[in-house]
Short mmCIF file of C-alpha atoms in Angstrom, two decimals:
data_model
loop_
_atom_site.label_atom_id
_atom_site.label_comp_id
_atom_site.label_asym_id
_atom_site.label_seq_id
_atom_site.Cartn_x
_atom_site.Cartn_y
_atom_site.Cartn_z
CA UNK A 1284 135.03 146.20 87.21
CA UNK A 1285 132.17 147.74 85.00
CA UNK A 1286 129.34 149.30 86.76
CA UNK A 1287 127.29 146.78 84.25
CA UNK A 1288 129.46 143.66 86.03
CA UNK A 1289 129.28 145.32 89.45
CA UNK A 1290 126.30 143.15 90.67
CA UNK A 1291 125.96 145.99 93.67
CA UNK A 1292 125.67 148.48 91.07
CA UNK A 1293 123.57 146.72 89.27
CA UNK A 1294 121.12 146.15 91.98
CA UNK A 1295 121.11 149.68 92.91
CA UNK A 1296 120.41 150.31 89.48
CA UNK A 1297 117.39 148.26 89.71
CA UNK A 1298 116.29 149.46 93.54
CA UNK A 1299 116.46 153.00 91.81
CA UNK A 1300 114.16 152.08 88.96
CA UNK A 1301 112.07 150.05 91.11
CA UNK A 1302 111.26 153.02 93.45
CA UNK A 1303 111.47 155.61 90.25
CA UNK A 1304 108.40 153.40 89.05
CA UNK A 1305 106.61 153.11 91.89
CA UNK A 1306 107.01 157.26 92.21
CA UNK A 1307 106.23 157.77 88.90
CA UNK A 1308 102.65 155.80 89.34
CA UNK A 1309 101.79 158.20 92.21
CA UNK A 1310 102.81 161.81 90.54
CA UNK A 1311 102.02 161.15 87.03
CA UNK A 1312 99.11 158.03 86.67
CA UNK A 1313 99.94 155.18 84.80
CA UNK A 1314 98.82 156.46 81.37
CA UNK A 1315 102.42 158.81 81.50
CA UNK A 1316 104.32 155.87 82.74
CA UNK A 1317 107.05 155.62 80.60
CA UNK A 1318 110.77 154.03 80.12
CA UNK A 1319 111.38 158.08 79.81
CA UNK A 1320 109.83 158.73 82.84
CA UNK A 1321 110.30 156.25 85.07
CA UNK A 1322 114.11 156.95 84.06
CA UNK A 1323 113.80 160.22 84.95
CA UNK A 1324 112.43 159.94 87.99
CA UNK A 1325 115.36 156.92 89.30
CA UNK A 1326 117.88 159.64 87.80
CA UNK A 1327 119.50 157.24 85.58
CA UNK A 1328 119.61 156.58 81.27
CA UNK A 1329 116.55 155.73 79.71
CA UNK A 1330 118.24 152.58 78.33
CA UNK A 1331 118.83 150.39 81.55
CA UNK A 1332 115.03 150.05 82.21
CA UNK A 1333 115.16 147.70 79.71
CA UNK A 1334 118.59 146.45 80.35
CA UNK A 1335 117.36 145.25 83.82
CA UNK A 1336 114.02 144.50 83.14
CA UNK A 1337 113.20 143.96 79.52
CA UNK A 1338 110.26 145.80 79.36
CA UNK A 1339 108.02 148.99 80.99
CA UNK A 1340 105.53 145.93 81.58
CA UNK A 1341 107.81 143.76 83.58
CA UNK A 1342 109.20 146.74 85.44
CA UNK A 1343 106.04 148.14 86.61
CA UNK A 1344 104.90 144.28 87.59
CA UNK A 1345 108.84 143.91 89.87
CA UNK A 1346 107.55 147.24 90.94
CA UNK A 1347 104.51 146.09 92.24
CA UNK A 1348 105.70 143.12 93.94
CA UNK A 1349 108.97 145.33 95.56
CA UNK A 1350 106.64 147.95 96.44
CA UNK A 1351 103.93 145.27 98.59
CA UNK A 1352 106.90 143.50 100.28
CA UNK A 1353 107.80 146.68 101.51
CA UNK A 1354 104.38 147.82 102.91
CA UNK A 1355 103.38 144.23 104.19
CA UNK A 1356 107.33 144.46 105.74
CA UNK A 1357 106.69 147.41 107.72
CA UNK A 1358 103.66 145.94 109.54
CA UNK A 1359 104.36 142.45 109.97
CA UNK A 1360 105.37 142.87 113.24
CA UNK A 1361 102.54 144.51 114.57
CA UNK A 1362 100.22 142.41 113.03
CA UNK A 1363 102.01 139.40 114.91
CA UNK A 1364 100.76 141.31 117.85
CA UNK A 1365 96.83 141.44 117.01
CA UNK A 1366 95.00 139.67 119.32
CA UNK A 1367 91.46 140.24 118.22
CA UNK A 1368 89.06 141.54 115.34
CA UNK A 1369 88.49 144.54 116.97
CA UNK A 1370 91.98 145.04 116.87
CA UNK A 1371 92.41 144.24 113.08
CA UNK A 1372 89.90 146.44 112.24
CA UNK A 1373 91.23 149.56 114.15
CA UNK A 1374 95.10 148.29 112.56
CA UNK A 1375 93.67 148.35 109.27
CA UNK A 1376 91.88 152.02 109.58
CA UNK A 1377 95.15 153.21 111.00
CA UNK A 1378 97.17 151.24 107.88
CA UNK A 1379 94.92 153.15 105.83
CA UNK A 1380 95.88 156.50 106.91
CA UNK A 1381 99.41 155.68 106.75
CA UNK A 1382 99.33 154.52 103.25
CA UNK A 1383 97.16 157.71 102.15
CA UNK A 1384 99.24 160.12 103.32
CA UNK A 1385 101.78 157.66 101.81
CA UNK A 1386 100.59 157.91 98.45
CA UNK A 1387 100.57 154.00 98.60
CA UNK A 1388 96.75 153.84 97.94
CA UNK A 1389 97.61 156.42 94.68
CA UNK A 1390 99.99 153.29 93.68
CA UNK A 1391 97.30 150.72 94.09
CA UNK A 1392 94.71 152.45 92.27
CA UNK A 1393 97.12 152.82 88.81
CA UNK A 1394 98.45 149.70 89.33
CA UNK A 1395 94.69 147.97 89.13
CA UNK A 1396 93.46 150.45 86.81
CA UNK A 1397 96.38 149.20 84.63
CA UNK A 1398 95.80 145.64 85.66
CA UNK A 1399 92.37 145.56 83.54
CA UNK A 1400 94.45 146.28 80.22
CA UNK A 1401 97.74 144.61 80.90
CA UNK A 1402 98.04 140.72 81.67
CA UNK A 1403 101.47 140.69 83.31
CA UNK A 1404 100.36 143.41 85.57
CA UNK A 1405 97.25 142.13 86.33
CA UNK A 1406 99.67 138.98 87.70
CA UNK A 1407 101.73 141.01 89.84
CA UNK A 1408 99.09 143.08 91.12
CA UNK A 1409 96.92 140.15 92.62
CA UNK A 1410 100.54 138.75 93.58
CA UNK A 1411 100.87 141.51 95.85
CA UNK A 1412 97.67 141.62 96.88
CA UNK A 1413 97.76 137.62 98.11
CA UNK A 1414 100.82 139.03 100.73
CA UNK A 1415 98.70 141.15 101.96
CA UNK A 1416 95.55 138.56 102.17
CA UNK A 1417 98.44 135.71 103.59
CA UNK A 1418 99.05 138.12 106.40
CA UNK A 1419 95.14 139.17 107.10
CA UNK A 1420 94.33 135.19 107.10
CA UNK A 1421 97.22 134.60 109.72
CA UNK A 1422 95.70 136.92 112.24
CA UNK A 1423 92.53 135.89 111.64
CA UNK A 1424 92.98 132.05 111.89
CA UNK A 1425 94.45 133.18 115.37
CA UNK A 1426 92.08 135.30 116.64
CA UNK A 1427 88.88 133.51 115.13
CA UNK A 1428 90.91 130.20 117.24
CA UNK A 1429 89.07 130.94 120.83
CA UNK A 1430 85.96 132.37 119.47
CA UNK A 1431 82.49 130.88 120.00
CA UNK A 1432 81.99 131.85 116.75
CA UNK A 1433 85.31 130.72 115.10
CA UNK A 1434 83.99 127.53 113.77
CA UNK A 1435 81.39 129.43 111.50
CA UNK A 1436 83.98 131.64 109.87
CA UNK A 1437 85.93 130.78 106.86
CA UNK A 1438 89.27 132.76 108.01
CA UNK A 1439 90.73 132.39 104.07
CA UNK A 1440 87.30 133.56 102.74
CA UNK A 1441 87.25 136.46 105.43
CA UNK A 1442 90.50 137.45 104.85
CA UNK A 1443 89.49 137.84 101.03
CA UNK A 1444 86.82 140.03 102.10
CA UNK A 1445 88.46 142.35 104.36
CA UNK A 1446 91.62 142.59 101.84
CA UNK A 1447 88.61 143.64 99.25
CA UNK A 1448 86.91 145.76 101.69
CA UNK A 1449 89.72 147.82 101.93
CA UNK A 1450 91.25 148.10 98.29
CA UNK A 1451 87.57 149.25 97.67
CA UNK A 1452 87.67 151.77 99.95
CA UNK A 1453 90.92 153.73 99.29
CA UNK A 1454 89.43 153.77 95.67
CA UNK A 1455 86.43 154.61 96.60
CA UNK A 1456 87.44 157.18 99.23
CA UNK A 1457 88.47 159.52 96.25
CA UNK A 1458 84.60 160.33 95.29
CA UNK A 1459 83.06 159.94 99.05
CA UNK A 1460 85.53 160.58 101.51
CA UNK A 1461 82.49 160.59 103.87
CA UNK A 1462 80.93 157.47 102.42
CA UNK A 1463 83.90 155.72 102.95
CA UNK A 1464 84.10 156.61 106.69
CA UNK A 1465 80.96 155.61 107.24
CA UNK A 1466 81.77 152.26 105.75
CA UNK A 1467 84.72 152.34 108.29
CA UNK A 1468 82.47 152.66 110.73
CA UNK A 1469 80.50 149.87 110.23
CA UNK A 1470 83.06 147.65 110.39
CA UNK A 1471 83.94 148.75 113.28
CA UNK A 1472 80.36 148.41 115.13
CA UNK A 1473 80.65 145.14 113.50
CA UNK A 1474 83.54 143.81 115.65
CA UNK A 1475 81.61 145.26 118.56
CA UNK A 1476 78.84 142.68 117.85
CA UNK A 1477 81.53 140.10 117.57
CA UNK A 1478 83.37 141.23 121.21
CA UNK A 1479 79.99 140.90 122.73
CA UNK A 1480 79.00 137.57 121.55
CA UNK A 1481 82.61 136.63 122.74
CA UNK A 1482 81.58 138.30 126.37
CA UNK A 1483 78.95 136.65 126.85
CA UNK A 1484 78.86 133.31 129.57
CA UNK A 1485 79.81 129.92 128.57
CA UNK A 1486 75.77 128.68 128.54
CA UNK A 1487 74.77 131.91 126.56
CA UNK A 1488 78.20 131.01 124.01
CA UNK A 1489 76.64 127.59 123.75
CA UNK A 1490 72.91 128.58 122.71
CA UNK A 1491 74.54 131.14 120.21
CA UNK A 1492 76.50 128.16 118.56
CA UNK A 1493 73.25 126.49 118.26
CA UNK A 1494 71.13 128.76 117.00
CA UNK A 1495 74.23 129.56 114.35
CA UNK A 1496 74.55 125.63 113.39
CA UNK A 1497 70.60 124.97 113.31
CA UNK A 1498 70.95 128.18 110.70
CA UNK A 1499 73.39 126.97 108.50
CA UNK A 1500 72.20 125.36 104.99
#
């Protein structure tokens, strides 16, 4: 059998170009993200990136998607195991690290700078970026569940947020590495406020949740 017929072959043809692109975003920036390149950096002919996937375009969008399952993948599990905001929060600055040192957050930053100029990426990207918001709202439809102040919270809205919170700061974290701690940090006193509203006794809970409802428009 072929290695073009060989549907193993062929897939580690494609796992090989998937993970060539997603190598050749970090080192080299999506403005020298080529079929040349990306072959080059899979170890394979120039010819079967478009063999496979028809296009630099539709490669770098497979990428983008392959790349995200990955990530969100590898930390499923432990966020199954997050059993407050507080705990999010301090997950997500540790994620953070992780994907730095990575070179994840290098990926994410060409992939949306490419998104503004390229339609098909611009689909993949916020593809991948919904996993990662579908797996933020789980925990936090959970967690917001026994909270006095779960019934003001929109937990899809939130999870929006905090997914945006985040891509913003591993951009922005490349100008203001200090700026971008301190915004770390204020999320984090922020699920303090939210862990001591959840201390408090069941008649202090109750004139919280009123005050909050006689506030809302």
């Amino acid at each position: 059998m072929s290695a073009a017929k060989d549907p193993s072959k062929a897939q580690e043809t494609r796992t090989k170009l998937l993970e060539g692109a997603l190598r050749t975003l970090t080192e080299q920036g999506i403005a020298k993200t080529s079929a040349r390149s990306i072959a080059a950096a899979a170890g394979v002919n120039q010819a079967l990136v478009f063999y496979h996937f028809g296009s630099v375009d539709d490669l770098l969008a497979e990428a983008c998607r392959y790349g995200t399952e990955q990530r969100v993948s590898r930390y499923r599990e432990r966020l199954a195991g997050i059993g407050s905001l507080s705990e999010l929060l301090a997950f997500g600055r540790e994620m953070h690290e992780e994907e730095r040192e990575a070179g994840h957050v290098a990926v994410l930053g060409q992939l949306l700078a490419g998104a503004q100029t390229q339609p098909r990426l611009a689909a993949a990207t916020g593809a991948g970026l919904a996993l990662w918001i579908a797996e933020i709202e789980h925990v936090l439809t959970r967690v917001l569940a026994g909270s006095p102040l779960g019934e003001f919270v929109d937990p899809v809205g939130l999870a929006r947020a905090v997914a945006a919170s985040f891509v913003g700061m591993e951009l922005y974290e490349g100008v203001d590495a200090v700026g971008s701690e301190r915004a770390l940090d204020s999320l984090e006193q922020l699920s303090v406020l939210v862990t001591a509203v959840e201390d408090l006794g069941p008649l202090a809970q109750r004139a919280v949740r009123h005050r909050l409802r006689r506030s809302r428009p």
